[in-house]
Amino acid sequence: MSRASLAAHLASTLDITRFRDFCPNGLQVEGRETIGTVVSGVTASLALLEAAIEHGADAILVHHGYFWRGEDARVIGQKQRRLKMLLANDVNLFAYHLPLDAHPQLGNNAQLARVLGFRAEGRFGEDDLGWTGAVEDSAIRTVGDLARQVEARLGRAPLVIGDPQQPVGKVAWCTGAAQSFLGDAIAAGANVYLSGEISEPTVHLARETGVAYLACGHHATERYGVQALGEHVAATFGVSHRFIDIDNPV
């Protein structure tokens, strides 16, 4: 496929112009025109770039790319090393942040629901990024049960704020650094809210409202959307795709 065809298809599929984001969505670094091998990963770290280039990638597809709002614009240090590697190897970098969080089938929240066995029933928060629903497995009755399910499915134990014996009830979730959505989740009627990260005020709000909070890991909750997007690209264009997971404990 051509670079332009991939960029146009993903822009349309993810409806990227709908979002006021913290970074540019789409093609961030231009490489070769023809793409036959795509590598996906969560973050465009140097380790991912090295692994992708070793795999023979023509394009790298990520959730966390470059050129974030407010960052130092100079091409020095870490930024210089990353961009030099991409440009020297003529590899394209595509990045999709909020549009990938929000997509109803391929997005991070949709895919996390699939992995954790949640039935989606509603949306909340800015740009409808947060999701609400229920746990499909009737054996998951308490917050403790849910925490064990998360650990089994994501491969890491979540930090739980709340009573493990509390009934699960209505579940809300938003991947990544969406701890600030806890208030919106509470307003949406959630009994339990899951996200990736946690901040100091999150603990107090969860305790004082009685709404349990599970911090499940930023990277751990956002591994699945970009995989689904890469598989979609492979199926649509008939190209090769491989997801490379660069572990991150956060």
mmCIF file of C-alpha atoms in Angstrom:
data_model
loop_
_atom_site.group_PDB
_atom_site.id
_atom_site.type_symbol
_atom_site.label_atom_id
_atom_site.label_comp_id
_atom_site.label_asym_id
_atom_site.label_seq_id
_atom_site.Cartn_x
_atom_site.Cartn_y
_atom_site.Cartn_z
ATOM 1 C CA MET A 1 0.000 0.000 0.000
ATOM 2 C CA SER A 2 1.076 3.600 -0.381
ATOM 3 C CA ARG A 3 1.892 5.824 2.552
ATOM 4 C CA ALA A 4 -0.803 8.267 1.446
ATOM 5 C CA SER A 5 -3.452 5.514 1.226
ATOM 6 C CA LEU A 6 -2.700 4.351 4.765
ATOM 7 C CA ALA A 7 -2.764 7.891 6.155
ATOM 8 C CA ALA A 8 -6.088 8.661 4.461
ATOM 9 C CA HIS A 9 -7.677 5.391 5.549
ATOM 10 C CA LEU A 10 -6.683 5.797 9.200
ATOM 11 C CA ALA A 11 -7.710 9.461 9.265
ATOM 12 C CA SER A 12 -11.172 8.459 8.072
ATOM 13 C CA THR A 13 -11.494 5.319 10.199
ATOM 14 C CA LEU A 14 -10.472 7.069 13.427
ATOM 15 C CA ASP A 15 -12.190 10.389 12.613
ATOM 16 C CA ILE A 16 -9.096 12.276 13.721
ATOM 17 C CA THR A 17 -10.401 15.786 13.019
ATOM 18 C CA ARG A 18 -13.056 15.402 15.749
ATOM 19 C CA PHE A 19 -10.548 15.684 18.587
ATOM 20 C CA ARG A 20 -8.632 18.531 20.195
ATOM 21 C CA ASP A 21 -5.601 16.488 21.103
ATOM 22 C CA PHE A 22 -2.240 17.024 22.799
ATOM 23 C CA CYS A 23 -0.286 15.931 19.714
ATOM 24 C CA PRO A 24 -0.724 15.617 15.933
ATOM 25 C CA ASN A 25 -2.611 12.481 14.881
ATOM 26 C CA GLY A 26 -1.587 10.707 11.709
ATOM 27 C CA LEU A 27 1.740 10.618 9.892
ATOM 28 C CA GLN A 28 4.321 12.185 12.215
ATOM 29 C CA VAL A 29 7.557 11.189 10.462
ATOM 30 C CA GLU A 30 7.647 10.554 6.726
ATOM 31 C CA GLY A 31 9.511 7.521 5.406
ATOM 32 C CA ARG A 32 9.393 5.420 2.251
ATOM 33 C CA GLU A 33 6.384 5.666 -0.046
ATOM 34 C CA THR A 34 5.497 1.963 -0.293
ATOM 35 C CA ILE A 35 4.550 0.027 2.837
ATOM 36 C CA GLY A 36 4.525 -3.769 3.008
ATOM 37 C CA THR A 37 5.408 -4.421 6.656
ATOM 38 C CA VAL A 38 3.822 -2.651 9.629
ATOM 39 C CA VAL A 39 4.929 -2.906 13.247
ATOM 40 C CA SER A 40 2.677 -1.635 16.031
ATOM 41 C CA GLY A 41 3.534 -0.767 19.615
ATOM 42 C CA VAL A 42 2.241 1.363 22.446
ATOM 43 C CA THR A 43 4.954 4.040 22.530
ATOM 44 C CA ALA A 44 7.493 5.152 19.932
ATOM 45 C CA SER A 45 10.435 4.566 22.263
ATOM 46 C CA LEU A 46 13.932 3.984 20.946
ATOM 47 C CA ALA A 47 13.605 0.324 21.932
ATOM 48 C CA LEU A 48 10.469 -0.052 19.783
ATOM 49 C CA LEU A 49 12.114 1.703 16.835
ATOM 50 C CA GLU A 50 15.128 -0.600 17.036
ATOM 51 C CA ALA A 51 12.973 -3.731 17.238
ATOM 52 C CA ALA A 52 10.722 -2.572 14.398
ATOM 53 C CA ILE A 53 13.640 -1.770 12.104
ATOM 54 C CA GLU A 54 15.222 -5.144 12.879
ATOM 55 C CA HIS A 55 11.894 -6.730 11.866
ATOM 56 C CA GLY A 56 12.001 -4.873 8.536
ATOM 57 C CA ALA A 57 9.184 -2.390 9.203
ATOM 58 C CA ASP A 58 8.263 0.148 6.562
ATOM 59 C CA ALA A 59 5.880 1.848 8.987
ATOM 60 C CA ILE A 60 5.489 1.949 12.757
ATOM 61 C CA LEU A 61 2.037 2.462 14.231
ATOM 62 C CA VAL A 62 1.791 3.716 17.831
ATOM 63 C CA HIS A 63 -0.552 5.241 20.398
ATOM 64 C CA HIS A 64 2.078 7.496 21.982
ATOM 65 C CA GLY A 65 4.046 9.321 19.326
ATOM 66 C CA TYR A 66 5.930 12.627 19.319
ATOM 67 C CA PHE A 67 5.487 16.414 19.258
ATOM 68 C CA TRP A 68 3.385 16.792 22.404
ATOM 69 C CA ARG A 69 1.898 20.154 23.242
ATOM 70 C CA GLY A 70 4.238 22.211 25.422
ATOM 71 C CA GLU A 71 7.323 20.043 24.921
ATOM 72 C CA ASP A 72 10.738 21.458 24.008
ATOM 73 C CA ALA A 73 10.679 21.949 20.222
ATOM 74 C CA ARG A 74 14.431 21.521 19.805
ATOM 75 C CA VAL A 75 15.685 18.359 18.093
ATOM 76 C CA ILE A 76 18.264 17.389 20.707
ATOM 77 C CA GLY A 77 18.947 14.493 23.057
ATOM 78 C CA GLN A 78 16.256 11.814 23.128
ATOM 79 C CA LYS A 79 14.235 13.440 20.341
ATOM 80 C CA GLN A 80 17.280 13.692 18.071
ATOM 81 C CA ARG A 81 18.186 10.019 18.572
ATOM 82 C CA ARG A 82 14.662 8.818 17.834
ATOM 83 C CA LEU A 83 14.145 10.996 14.759
ATOM 84 C CA LYS A 84 17.622 10.194 13.436
ATOM 85 C CA MET A 85 16.869 6.466 13.597
ATOM 86 C CA LEU A 86 13.566 6.835 11.737
ATOM 87 C CA LEU A 87 14.972 9.146 9.074
ATOM 88 C CA ALA A 88 18.181 7.177 8.559
ATOM 89 C CA ASN A 89 16.136 4.013 7.954
ATOM 90 C CA ASP A 90 13.401 5.741 5.896
ATOM 91 C CA VAL A 91 10.661 4.400 8.191
ATOM 92 C CA ASN A 92 7.233 6.041 8.561
ATOM 93 C CA LEU A 93 5.815 6.794 12.000
ATOM 94 C CA PHE A 94 2.026 6.996 12.430
ATOM 95 C CA ALA A 95 0.572 7.942 15.827
ATOM 96 C CA TYR A 96 -3.032 8.091 17.063
ATOM 97 C CA HIS A 97 -3.793 9.266 20.588
ATOM 98 C CA LEU A 98 -7.359 10.272 21.603
ATOM 99 C CA PRO A 99 -8.891 8.975 18.348
ATOM 100 C CA LEU A 100 -7.567 5.521 19.207
ATOM 101 C CA ASP A 101 -8.853 5.737 22.775
ATOM 102 C CA ALA A 102 -12.336 6.541 21.545
ATOM 103 C CA HIS A 103 -12.932 4.242 18.558
ATOM 104 C CA PRO A 104 -15.962 2.000 19.235
ATOM 105 C CA GLN A 105 -14.378 -1.206 17.906
ATOM 106 C CA LEU A 106 -10.617 -0.753 17.522
ATOM 107 C CA GLY A 107 -10.025 1.665 20.377
ATOM 108 C CA ASN A 108 -8.230 1.139 23.667
ATOM 109 C CA ASN A 109 -11.412 1.238 25.739
ATOM 110 C CA ALA A 110 -13.295 -1.090 23.412
ATOM 111 C CA GLN A 111 -10.417 -3.544 23.373
ATOM 112 C CA LEU A 112 -9.876 -3.375 27.140
ATOM 113 C CA ALA A 113 -13.553 -4.249 27.570
ATOM 114 C CA ARG A 114 -13.033 -7.269 25.322
ATOM 115 C CA VAL A 115 -9.979 -8.425 27.272
ATOM 116 C CA LEU A 116 -11.563 -7.929 30.706
ATOM 117 C CA GLY A 117 -14.997 -9.247 29.780
ATOM 118 C CA PHE A 118 -17.005 -6.029 30.143
ATOM 119 C CA ARG A 119 -20.291 -5.353 28.364
ATOM 120 C CA ALA A 120 -20.313 -1.722 27.196
ATOM 121 C CA GLU A 121 -23.532 0.185 27.877
ATOM 122 C CA GLY A 122 -22.700 3.914 27.807
ATOM 123 C CA ARG A 123 -20.136 6.706 27.527
ATOM 124 C CA PHE A 124 -19.141 9.647 29.720
ATOM 125 C CA GLY A 125 -16.547 12.407 30.045
ATOM 126 C CA GLU A 126 -14.913 14.751 27.569
ATOM 127 C CA ASP A 127 -15.264 13.529 23.970
ATOM 128 C CA ASP A 128 -17.165 10.513 25.408
ATOM 129 C CA LEU A 129 -13.796 8.908 26.120
ATOM 130 C CA GLY A 130 -14.958 7.062 29.264
ATOM 131 C CA TRP A 131 -17.090 3.921 29.034
ATOM 132 C CA THR A 132 -19.633 2.388 31.400
ATOM 133 C CA GLY A 133 -21.050 -1.099 31.543
ATOM 134 C CA ALA A 134 -21.146 -4.352 33.440
ATOM 135 C CA VAL A 135 -18.965 -7.396 34.034
ATOM 136 C CA GLU A 136 -20.285 -10.214 31.861
ATOM 137 C CA ASP A 137 -19.052 -13.050 34.103
ATOM 138 C CA SER A 138 -21.624 -13.508 36.872
ATOM 139 C CA ALA A 139 -18.923 -15.078 39.059
ATOM 140 C CA ILE A 140 -17.238 -11.655 39.346
ATOM 141 C CA ARG A 141 -19.301 -10.236 42.203
ATOM 142 C CA THR A 142 -16.952 -8.104 44.301
ATOM 143 C CA VAL A 143 -14.198 -5.554 43.771
ATOM 144 C CA GLY A 144 -11.730 -8.210 44.936
ATOM 145 C CA ASP A 145 -13.012 -10.640 42.313
ATOM 146 C CA LEU A 146 -12.625 -7.961 39.655
ATOM 147 C CA ALA A 147 -9.078 -7.131 40.777
ATOM 148 C CA ARG A 148 -8.099 -10.789 40.450
ATOM 149 C CA GLN A 149 -9.658 -10.905 36.980
ATOM 150 C CA VAL A 150 -7.675 -7.825 35.957
ATOM 151 C CA GLU A 151 -4.438 -9.346 37.243
ATOM 152 C CA ALA A 152 -5.077 -12.596 35.375
ATOM 153 C CA ARG A 153 -5.974 -10.902 32.098
ATOM 154 C CA LEU A 154 -3.426 -8.041 32.097
ATOM 155 C CA GLY A 155 -0.559 -9.843 33.800
ATOM 156 C CA ARG A 156 -0.149 -7.351 36.642
ATOM 157 C CA ALA A 157 -1.933 -6.731 39.928
ATOM 158 C CA PRO A 158 -3.910 -3.471 40.020
ATOM 159 C CA LEU A 159 -3.654 -1.016 42.894
ATOM 160 C CA VAL A 160 -7.085 -1.146 44.546
ATOM 161 C CA ILE A 161 -8.542 1.774 46.480
ATOM 162 C CA GLY A 162 -11.729 0.625 48.190
ATOM 163 C CA ASP A 163 -13.287 -2.336 49.947
ATOM 164 C CA PRO A 164 -12.471 -5.646 48.189
ATOM 165 C CA GLN A 165 -15.797 -7.030 49.457
ATOM 166 C CA GLN A 166 -17.821 -4.229 47.865
ATOM 167 C CA PRO A 167 -20.221 -5.436 45.126
ATOM 168 C CA VAL A 168 -19.018 -4.555 41.637
ATOM 169 C CA GLY A 169 -22.278 -3.126 40.292
ATOM 170 C CA LYS A 170 -21.865 -0.632 37.470
ATOM 171 C CA VAL A 171 -18.319 -0.472 36.081
ATOM 172 C CA ALA A 172 -16.664 2.493 34.366
ATOM 173 C CA TRP A 173 -13.288 2.538 32.641
ATOM 174 C CA CYS A 174 -10.924 4.687 30.612
ATOM 175 C CA THR A 175 -7.414 3.561 29.742
ATOM 176 C CA GLY A 176 -4.137 5.367 30.318
ATOM 177 C CA ALA A 177 -3.794 8.488 32.462
ATOM 178 C CA ALA A 178 -7.526 9.044 32.948
ATOM 179 C CA GLN A 179 -7.629 9.161 36.751
ATOM 180 C CA SER A 180 -9.081 12.678 36.489
ATOM 181 C CA PHE A 181 -12.222 11.102 34.992
ATOM 182 C CA LEU A 182 -13.106 9.527 38.347
ATOM 183 C CA GLY A 183 -15.502 12.384 39.178
ATOM 184 C CA ASP A 184 -17.225 11.958 35.809
ATOM 185 C CA ALA A 185 -17.473 8.214 36.386
ATOM 186 C CA ILE A 186 -19.087 8.833 39.762
ATOM 187 C CA ALA A 187 -21.555 11.248 38.156
ATOM 188 C CA ALA A 188 -22.339 8.528 35.594
ATOM 189 C CA GLY A 189 -23.368 6.200 38.438
ATOM 190 C CA ALA A 190 -20.327 3.934 38.568
ATOM 191 C CA ASN A 191 -19.633 1.742 41.603
ATOM 192 C CA VAL A 192 -16.123 0.884 40.354
ATOM 193 C CA TYR A 193 -13.796 2.816 38.047
ATOM 194 C CA LEU A 194 -10.706 1.442 36.279
ATOM 195 C CA SER A 195 -7.943 3.410 34.623
ATOM 196 C CA GLY A 196 -4.213 3.148 34.092
ATOM 197 C CA GLU A 197 -2.627 5.598 36.515
ATOM 198 C CA ILE A 198 -3.429 7.099 39.894
ATOM 199 C CA SER A 199 -2.730 10.484 41.519
ATOM 200 C CA GLU A 200 -2.772 11.553 45.149
ATOM 201 C CA PRO A 201 -6.224 13.222 44.996
ATOM 202 C CA THR A 202 -7.706 10.112 43.365
ATOM 203 C CA VAL A 203 -7.306 8.168 46.601
ATOM 204 C CA HIS A 204 -9.282 10.676 48.656
ATOM 205 C CA LEU A 205 -12.098 11.002 46.124
ATOM 206 C CA ALA A 206 -12.487 7.220 45.907
ATOM 207 C CA ARG A 207 -12.468 6.812 49.682
ATOM 208 C CA GLU A 208 -14.839 9.678 50.388
ATOM 209 C CA THR A 209 -17.410 8.676 47.754
ATOM 210 C CA GLY A 210 -17.216 4.911 48.283
ATOM 211 C CA VAL A 211 -16.523 4.325 44.579
ATOM 212 C CA ALA A 212 -13.699 1.803 44.231
ATOM 213 C CA TYR A 213 -10.748 2.744 42.027
ATOM 214 C CA LEU A 214 -8.451 0.282 40.270
ATOM 215 C CA ALA A 215 -5.164 1.598 38.851
ATOM 216 C CA CYS A 216 -4.314 -1.103 36.320
ATOM 217 C CA GLY A 217 -1.264 0.366 34.580
ATOM 218 C CA HIS A 218 -1.016 2.917 31.784
ATOM 219 C CA HIS A 219 0.876 0.612 29.437
ATOM 220 C CA ALA A 220 -1.033 -2.499 30.520
ATOM 221 C CA THR A 221 -4.419 -0.956 29.689
ATOM 222 C CA GLU A 222 -3.289 0.477 26.342
ATOM 223 C CA ARG A 223 -1.643 -2.534 24.693
ATOM 224 C CA TYR A 224 -4.752 -3.698 22.876
ATOM 225 C CA GLY A 225 -6.068 -0.832 20.771
ATOM 226 C CA VAL A 226 -2.938 -0.391 18.687
ATOM 227 C CA GLN A 227 -2.767 -4.175 18.165
ATOM 228 C CA ALA A 228 -6.331 -4.177 16.874
ATOM 229 C CA LEU A 229 -5.553 -1.212 14.620
ATOM 230 C CA GLY A 230 -2.502 -2.965 13.202
ATOM 231 C CA GLU A 231 -4.509 -6.117 12.537
ATOM 232 C CA HIS A 232 -7.178 -3.995 10.844
ATOM 233 C CA VAL A 233 -4.546 -2.438 8.577
ATOM 234 C CA ALA A 234 -3.148 -5.879 7.689
ATOM 235 C CA ALA A 235 -6.602 -7.259 6.865
ATOM 236 C CA THR A 236 -7.622 -4.190 4.851
ATOM 237 C CA PHE A 237 -4.467 -3.783 2.763
ATOM 238 C CA GLY A 238 -3.013 -7.296 2.746
ATOM 239 C CA VAL A 239 0.254 -6.268 4.378
ATOM 240 C CA SER A 240 2.299 -7.925 7.125
ATOM 241 C CA HIS A 241 1.738 -6.792 10.716
ATOM 242 C CA ARG A 242 3.483 -7.566 13.989
ATOM 243 C CA PHE A 243 2.803 -6.113 17.442
ATOM 244 C CA ILE A 244 5.958 -5.627 19.543
ATOM 245 C CA ASP A 245 5.419 -5.162 23.271
ATOM 246 C CA ILE A 246 8.141 -3.116 24.952
ATOM 247 C CA ASP A 247 7.368 -3.771 28.606
ATOM 248 C CA ASN A 248 6.698 -0.794 30.850
ATOM 249 C CA PRO A 249 5.907 -1.219 34.573
ATOM 250 C CA VAL A 250 3.922 2.039 34.768
#
